[in-house]
Tab-separated table of C-alpha atoms in Angstrom:
chain	number	residue	atom	x	y	z
A	1	UNK	CA	-9.473	-22.924	11.347
A	2	UNK	CA	-8.076	-20.836	14.208
A	3	UNK	CA	-7.156	-17.371	13.026
A	4	UNK	CA	-3.420	-16.908	13.138
A	5	UNK	CA	-2.801	-13.225	13.664
A	6	UNK	CA	0.412	-11.515	12.816
A	7	UNK	CA	2.647	-9.136	14.780
A	8	UNK	CA	0.182	-9.150	17.671
A	9	UNK	CA	-2.860	-8.288	15.563
A	10	UNK	CA	-5.960	-10.395	15.688
A	11	UNK	CA	-6.152	-11.085	11.929
A	12	UNK	CA	-3.400	-11.587	9.239
A	13	UNK	CA	-4.907	-8.843	7.118
A	14	UNK	CA	-2.976	-5.715	6.327
A	15	UNK	CA	-4.117	-2.481	4.726
A	16	UNK	CA	-1.299	-1.246	2.587
A	17	UNK	CA	-0.058	2.291	3.093
A	18	UNK	CA	-1.780	4.027	0.226
A	19	UNK	CA	0.041	7.203	-0.984
A	20	UNK	CA	0.417	9.973	-0.785
A	21	UNK	CA	-2.447	10.315	1.821
A	22	UNK	CA	-5.169	7.925	0.696
A	23	UNK	CA	-4.645	5.965	3.905
A	24	UNK	CA	-6.449	8.472	6.063
A	25	UNK	CA	-6.648	8.242	9.805
A	26	UNK	CA	-10.272	7.302	9.293
A	27	UNK	CA	-9.282	4.322	7.130
A	28	UNK	CA	-6.537	3.179	9.344
A	29	UNK	CA	-8.658	3.503	12.446
A	30	UNK	CA	-11.461	1.500	10.804
A	31	UNK	CA	-9.060	-1.245	9.953
A	32	UNK	CA	-7.561	-1.242	13.400
A	33	UNK	CA	-10.972	-1.347	15.044
A	34	UNK	CA	-11.750	-4.427	12.984
A	35	UNK	CA	-8.730	-6.333	14.304
A	36	UNK	CA	-6.442	-5.881	11.308
A	37	UNK	CA	-3.187	-3.879	10.646
A	38	UNK	CA	-3.761	-0.556	8.972
A	39	UNK	CA	-0.867	1.686	7.701
A	40	UNK	CA	-0.859	5.445	7.525
A	41	UNK	CA	1.621	6.941	5.030
A	42	UNK	CA	4.080	9.735	5.784
A	43	UNK	CA	4.602	12.675	3.462
A	44	UNK	CA	7.370	12.333	0.847
A	45	UNK	CA	9.142	15.290	2.545
A	46	UNK	CA	10.403	15.773	6.054
A	47	UNK	CA	7.635	17.104	8.373
A	48	UNK	CA	8.029	15.431	11.720
A	49	UNK	CA	5.458	17.682	13.480
A	50	UNK	CA	2.878	16.823	10.838
A	51	UNK	CA	3.723	13.129	11.235
A	52	UNK	CA	3.138	13.304	14.960
A	53	UNK	CA	-0.160	15.060	14.318
A	54	UNK	CA	-1.236	12.365	11.887
A	55	UNK	CA	-0.409	9.634	14.432
A	56	UNK	CA	-2.250	11.471	17.213
A	57	UNK	CA	-5.297	12.076	15.082
A	58	UNK	CA	-5.470	8.359	14.356
A	59	UNK	CA	-5.185	7.599	18.051
A	60	UNK	CA	-8.278	9.684	18.730
A	61	UNK	CA	-10.171	7.328	16.430
A	62	UNK	CA	-8.974	3.976	17.786
A	63	UNK	CA	-7.406	2.484	20.907
A	64	UNK	CA	-5.995	-0.396	18.820
A	65	UNK	CA	-2.359	-0.465	17.441
A	66	UNK	CA	-1.581	0.522	13.882
A	67	UNK	CA	1.383	1.175	11.593
A	68	UNK	CA	2.834	3.799	9.375
A	69	UNK	CA	4.663	3.466	5.961
A	70	UNK	CA	7.801	5.328	4.882
A	71	UNK	CA	9.169	5.498	1.370
A	72	UNK	CA	12.951	5.354	1.721
A	73	UNK	CA	13.567	6.911	-1.702
A	74	UNK	CA	12.445	10.320	-0.210
A	75	UNK	CA	13.846	12.336	2.726
A	76	UNK	CA	12.691	10.462	5.818
A	77	UNK	CA	15.185	10.622	8.793
A	78	UNK	CA	13.186	13.186	10.821
A	79	UNK	CA	9.910	11.529	10.047
A	80	UNK	CA	11.250	8.146	11.238
A	81	UNK	CA	12.524	9.734	14.433
A	82	UNK	CA	9.001	11.132	15.112
A	83	UNK	CA	7.436	7.688	14.495
A	84	UNK	CA	9.860	6.116	16.937
A	85	UNK	CA	9.211	8.829	19.484
A	86	UNK	CA	5.430	8.173	19.147
A	87	UNK	CA	5.991	4.434	19.398
A	88	UNK	CA	3.707	3.413	16.616
A	89	UNK	CA	3.350	-0.322	16.605
A	90	UNK	CA	4.781	-1.092	13.169
A	91	UNK	CA	7.111	0.732	10.809
A	92	UNK	CA	6.663	-0.279	7.175
A	93	UNK	CA	9.463	0.478	4.726
A	94	UNK	CA	9.560	0.458	0.936
A	95	UNK	CA	11.815	1.410	-1.912
A	96	UNK	CA	15.278	1.607	-0.341
A	97	UNK	CA	17.617	-0.320	1.952
A	98	UNK	CA	16.261	-1.431	5.304
A	99	UNK	CA	19.479	-1.209	7.333
A	100	UNK	CA	20.473	-3.159	10.476
A	101	UNK	CA	20.890	0.220	12.279
A	102	UNK	CA	17.400	1.308	11.467
A	103	UNK	CA	15.963	-2.044	12.659
A	104	UNK	CA	17.931	-1.841	15.878
A	105	UNK	CA	16.866	1.755	16.542
A	106	UNK	CA	13.216	0.784	15.975
A	107	UNK	CA	13.438	-2.281	18.193
A	108	UNK	CA	14.954	-0.102	20.893
A	109	UNK	CA	11.825	2.098	20.692
A	110	UNK	CA	9.623	-1.038	20.787
A	111	UNK	CA	8.512	-0.618	17.172
A	112	UNK	CA	8.359	-3.597	14.794
A	113	UNK	CA	9.856	-3.256	11.259
A	114	UNK	CA	8.310	-4.639	8.217
A	115	UNK	CA	9.798	-3.903	4.731
A	116	UNK	CA	7.990	-4.544	1.430
A	117	UNK	CA	10.256	-6.201	-1.129
A	118	UNK	CA	9.961	-7.318	-4.725
A	119	UNK	CA	12.888	-9.704	-5.187
A	120	UNK	CA	14.624	-12.660	-3.525
A	121	UNK	CA	17.806	-10.630	-3.012
A	122	UNK	CA	15.937	-7.907	-1.346
A	123	UNK	CA	14.250	-10.336	0.926
A	124	UNK	CA	17.571	-11.847	1.921
A	125	UNK	CA	19.007	-8.438	2.940
A	126	UNK	CA	15.888	-7.642	4.945
A	127	UNK	CA	15.964	-10.963	6.786
A	128	UNK	CA	19.598	-10.495	7.627
A	129	UNK	CA	18.810	-6.982	8.936
A	130	UNK	CA	16.615	-8.685	11.560
A	131	UNK	CA	13.156	-7.490	10.477
A	132	UNK	CA	9.999	-8.783	12.208
A	133	UNK	CA	8.070	-9.539	9.008
A	134	UNK	CA	8.386	-9.200	5.162
A	135	UNK	CA	5.738	-8.152	2.752
A	136	UNK	CA	6.428	-9.813	-0.622
A	137	UNK	CA	4.955	-7.636	-3.436
A	138	UNK	CA	4.078	-9.342	-6.697
A	139	UNK	CA	4.151	-7.573	-10.067
A	140	UNK	CA	0.254	-7.870	-9.941
A	141	UNK	CA	0.136	-5.168	-7.283
A	142	UNK	CA	-1.118	-1.645	-7.834
A	143	UNK	CA	0.750	1.638	-7.386
A	144	UNK	CA	4.589	1.560	-7.414
A	145	UNK	CA	5.866	-1.885	-8.242
A	146	UNK	CA	9.402	-2.642	-7.101
A	147	UNK	CA	10.030	-6.078	-8.679
A	148	UNK	CA	9.446	-8.103	-11.781
A	149	UNK	CA	8.277	-11.467	-10.261
A	150	UNK	CA	4.732	-12.703	-9.933
A	151	UNK	CA	3.618	-13.429	-6.364
A	152	UNK	CA	2.968	-17.128	-6.857
A	153	UNK	CA	6.616	-17.975	-7.685
A	154	UNK	CA	8.499	-15.452	-5.565
A	155	UNK	CA	6.476	-15.938	-2.460
A	156	UNK	CA	7.353	-19.620	-1.616
A	157	UNK	CA	11.103	-18.817	-2.179
A	158	UNK	CA	10.922	-16.132	0.471
A	159	UNK	CA	8.938	-18.426	2.811
A	160	UNK	CA	11.753	-21.077	2.370
A	161	UNK	CA	14.440	-18.368	2.854
A	162	UNK	CA	13.172	-17.324	6.358
A	163	UNK	CA	12.177	-20.891	7.431
A	164	UNK	CA	13.140	-21.324	11.088
A	165	UNK	CA	13.525	-17.573	11.734
A	166	UNK	CA	10.937	-15.616	13.615
A	167	UNK	CA	9.843	-13.616	10.535
A	168	UNK	CA	6.216	-13.508	9.353
A	169	UNK	CA	5.813	-13.428	5.571
A	170	UNK	CA	2.886	-11.454	4.124
A	171	UNK	CA	1.589	-11.676	0.564
A	172	UNK	CA	0.822	-8.514	-1.514
A	173	UNK	CA	-0.428	-8.226	-5.057
A	174	UNK	CA	-3.830	-9.110	-6.638
A	175	UNK	CA	-5.528	-10.218	-3.384
A	176	UNK	CA	-9.041	-8.945	-2.618
A	177	UNK	CA	-11.089	-11.600	-0.996
A	178	UNK	CA	-11.111	-14.859	1.053
A	179	UNK	CA	-10.018	-16.817	-2.102
A	180	UNK	CA	-6.837	-14.849	-2.370
A	181	UNK	CA	-6.276	-15.088	1.271
A	182	UNK	CA	-6.666	-18.850	1.324
A	183	UNK	CA	-4.409	-19.240	-1.711
A	184	UNK	CA	-1.756	-17.106	0.070
A	185	UNK	CA	-1.976	-19.447	3.089
A	186	UNK	CA	-1.292	-22.350	0.750
A	187	UNK	CA	1.888	-20.544	-0.443
A	188	UNK	CA	2.999	-20.302	3.232
A	189	UNK	CA	1.741	-16.811	4.145
A	190	UNK	CA	0.980	-15.722	7.686
A	191	UNK	CA	-0.981	-12.710	6.285
A	192	UNK	CA	-2.050	-10.735	3.245
A	193	UNK	CA	-1.662	-7.127	2.284
A	194	UNK	CA	-4.415	-5.457	0.327
A	195	UNK	CA	-4.036	-2.097	-1.382
A	196	UNK	CA	-6.728	-1.764	-4.092
A	197	UNK	CA	-9.424	-3.350	-1.979
A	198	UNK	CA	-8.910	-0.840	0.818
A	199	UNK	CA	-8.624	2.003	-1.718
A	200	UNK	CA	-12.219	1.096	-2.808
A	201	UNK	CA	-13.605	1.687	0.766
A	202	UNK	CA	-15.887	4.377	2.185
A	203	UNK	CA	-13.117	5.565	4.540
A	204	UNK	CA	-10.310	5.895	1.960
A	205	UNK	CA	-9.311	9.416	1.130
A	206	UNK	CA	-9.460	8.834	-2.670
A	207	UNK	CA	-11.521	11.157	-4.824
A	208	UNK	CA	-15.037	9.786	-5.491
A	209	UNK	CA	-14.333	9.647	-9.233
A	210	UNK	CA	-11.176	7.507	-8.642
A	211	UNK	CA	-13.171	5.088	-6.480
A	212	UNK	CA	-15.795	4.968	-9.206
A	213	UNK	CA	-13.174	4.013	-11.849
A	214	UNK	CA	-12.166	1.056	-9.696
A	215	UNK	CA	-15.677	-0.338	-10.100
A	216	UNK	CA	-16.107	0.792	-13.671
A	217	UNK	CA	-12.873	-0.663	-15.151
A	218	UNK	CA	-11.394	-4.124	-14.937
A	219	UNK	CA	-8.090	-3.612	-16.680
A	220	UNK	CA	-4.732	-2.270	-15.389
A	221	UNK	CA	-1.402	-1.780	-17.054
A	222	UNK	CA	2.188	-1.681	-15.883
A	223	UNK	CA	3.794	1.635	-16.981
A	224	UNK	CA	6.168	4.380	-16.036
A	225	UNK	CA	4.593	7.466	-17.669
A	226	UNK	CA	3.524	8.969	-14.364
A	227	UNK	CA	5.798	10.928	-12.029
A	228	UNK	CA	9.083	10.328	-13.990
A	229	UNK	CA	10.620	13.576	-12.686
A	230	UNK	CA	9.556	13.198	-9.074
A	231	UNK	CA	10.291	9.551	-8.653
A	232	UNK	CA	12.505	8.280	-11.450
A	233	UNK	CA	12.835	4.591	-12.073
A	234	UNK	CA	9.633	3.729	-10.195
A	235	UNK	CA	7.185	1.942	-12.503
A	236	UNK	CA	3.515	1.750	-11.514
A	237	UNK	CA	0.414	-0.278	-12.164
A	238	UNK	CA	-2.518	1.959	-13.181
A	239	UNK	CA	-6.195	1.727	-14.226
A	240	UNK	CA	-6.338	1.612	-17.976
A	241	UNK	CA	-8.473	4.730	-18.274
A	242	UNK	CA	-9.143	6.399	-21.717
A	243	UNK	CA	-6.496	9.098	-20.752
A	244	UNK	CA	-3.917	6.445	-20.067
A	245	UNK	CA	-4.639	4.441	-23.213
A	246	UNK	CA	-4.257	7.537	-25.290
A	247	UNK	CA	-0.878	8.595	-23.730
A	248	UNK	CA	0.697	5.265	-22.691
A	249	UNK	CA	3.432	5.501	-25.488
A	250	UNK	CA	4.728	8.720	-24.006
A	251	UNK	CA	8.367	9.089	-25.249
A	252	UNK	CA	10.821	8.257	-22.458
A	253	UNK	CA	12.465	11.718	-22.481
A	254	UNK	CA	9.087	13.378	-21.571
A	255	UNK	CA	7.955	13.887	-18.008
A	256	UNK	CA	5.539	15.999	-15.942
A	257	UNK	CA	7.832	18.837	-15.308
A	258	UNK	CA	7.013	20.766	-18.516
A	259	UNK	CA	3.355	19.687	-18.830
A	260	UNK	CA	0.250	21.856	-18.373
A	261	UNK	CA	-1.344	22.163	-14.935
A	262	UNK	CA	-4.593	20.085	-14.939
A	263	UNK	CA	-5.766	20.553	-11.361
A	264	UNK	CA	-5.009	21.489	-7.731
A	265	UNK	CA	-4.822	19.383	-4.642
A	266	UNK	CA	-3.990	19.507	-0.952
A	267	UNK	CA	-1.592	16.706	0.194
A	268	UNK	CA	-0.726	16.399	3.867
A	269	UNK	CA	-1.708	19.959	4.468
A	270	UNK	CA	0.188	21.426	1.491
A	271	UNK	CA	-1.439	22.920	-1.534
A	272	UNK	CA	-0.019	21.673	-4.854
A	273	UNK	CA	-0.594	22.118	-8.552
A	274	UNK	CA	-1.185	18.845	-10.382
A	275	UNK	CA	0.567	18.677	-13.809
A	276	UNK	CA	-0.347	16.227	-16.509
A	277	UNK	CA	1.571	12.938	-15.980
A	278	UNK	CA	2.190	13.824	-12.333
A	279	UNK	CA	2.322	10.680	-10.168
A	280	UNK	CA	-0.199	12.170	-7.759
A	281	UNK	CA	-3.487	10.299	-7.470
A	282	UNK	CA	-6.611	12.473	-6.840
A	283	UNK	CA	-7.693	12.594	-3.177
A	284	UNK	CA	-10.896	14.054	-1.702
A	285	UNK	CA	-9.578	17.667	-2.071
A	286	UNK	CA	-8.453	17.459	-5.681
A	287	UNK	CA	-10.127	19.639	-8.285
A	288	UNK	CA	-9.647	19.914	-12.069
A	289	UNK	CA	-9.420	17.265	-14.763
A	290	UNK	CA	-9.680	14.237	-12.482
A	291	UNK	CA	-10.094	11.823	-15.416
A	292	UNK	CA	-6.664	12.694	-16.688
A	293	UNK	CA	-4.818	11.995	-13.402
A	294	UNK	CA	-2.866	8.937	-12.408
A	295	UNK	CA	-5.045	6.210	-10.882
A	296	UNK	CA	-3.099	3.427	-9.333
A	297	UNK	CA	-4.679	-0.044	-8.927
A	298	UNK	CA	-3.729	-3.711	-8.929
A	299	UNK	CA	-4.735	-6.530	-11.244
A	300	UNK	CA	-7.368	-7.379	-8.657
A	301	UNK	CA	-9.511	-4.450	-9.923
A	302	UNK	CA	-11.673	-6.946	-11.912
A	303	UNK	CA	-12.855	-8.503	-8.646
A	304	UNK	CA	-13.955	-5.297	-7.001
A	305	UNK	CA	-17.632	-4.621	-7.598
A	306	UNK	CA	-18.599	-2.141	-4.872
A	307	UNK	CA	-17.300	0.417	-2.380
A	308	UNK	CA	-17.580	-1.079	1.065
A	309	UNK	CA	-16.813	0.022	4.600
A	310	UNK	CA	-13.252	-1.147	5.601
A	311	UNK	CA	-14.652	-3.168	8.529
A	312	UNK	CA	-16.937	-5.090	6.088
A	313	UNK	CA	-14.053	-5.916	3.797
A	314	UNK	CA	-12.212	-7.551	6.765
A	315	UNK	CA	-15.334	-9.335	8.074
A	316	UNK	CA	-16.051	-10.802	4.671
A	317	UNK	CA	-12.506	-12.123	4.235
A	318	UNK	CA	-12.428	-13.567	7.776
A	319	UNK	CA	-15.870	-15.266	7.504
A	320	UNK	CA	-15.379	-16.255	3.915
A	321	UNK	CA	-12.003	-17.896	4.576
A	322	UNK	CA	-13.366	-19.797	7.418
A	323	UNK	CA	-16.138	-21.129	5.246
A	324	UNK	CA	-13.924	-21.831	2.290
A	325	UNK	CA	-11.520	-23.937	4.324
A	326	UNK	CA	-14.352	-25.798	6.015
A	327	UNK	CA	-16.126	-26.610	2.707
A	328	UNK	CA	-13.202	-27.111	0.345
A	329	UNK	CA	-10.377	-28.375	2.531
A	330	UNK	CA	-12.028	-30.070	5.445
A	331	UNK	CA	-10.619	-33.664	5.961
A	332	UNK	CA	-12.802	-36.213	4.283
A	333	UNK	CA	-13.781	-38.712	6.985
């Protein structure tokens, strides 16, 4: 099997932009150095100078291209301008309309545009806007989940939709290893996007306790109890920790705004209090009651048995997929 890269990258493996800052420059650079596409994540507020600094810091760690993710539900115009000025290779968009204007502007700056979508309708709009690739997120995915469809049924519909157009289609949700990668190829994927697997790496900026829970637990749940005030209407998939199981029936009029402070954290250089039910996952700086904080993860959590270097994750998928295809799908002579 010859590896078909995507968007000019050697391998069709994408490290999802893990918010708010879990996709550290160290993680993204490690992914880039291994030949895959890593995404930084911009702050959920306008801070173009900080965004430039984040990009430049990553460039000191790798000479390879990488991308950056923007959540369109939050203020982002100045941040996007900084990204285009810096000519980052790929702009990933989520949770909002990927307009023709934005795509044209990015293309003018030589930046490729890749929205993540969760429905057929959203994929259609993105394709018509002239994007370079589409990430299809299944409901299996961790973190904020935009659609209701499972990956295995939605994905082939999007592949059929863009057939004949120069748009790569990338699968996201529940994929951690070579088996998921090869399954995605069978569905028509040019690449796969992994979130939870890259969260559980040595380079990710997640708190050590958060990483440990990914190994310890194998169940997740789809919920909306975290971050209702900050990001309304944005359900999420989380690790089914004892804290979550105790509170998962939180009445819908309740949210984090009037809850006790359970910790402190520094996100993208800003000190923050963490209230109970805040949608903020614990990063390496977080202190306080870590066990009671949101911990996003996908259904793939049951397949994650150890914390690995990011380069090793990529190497195992690449070599494993090669082996799997040769052994299981080689033509019978």
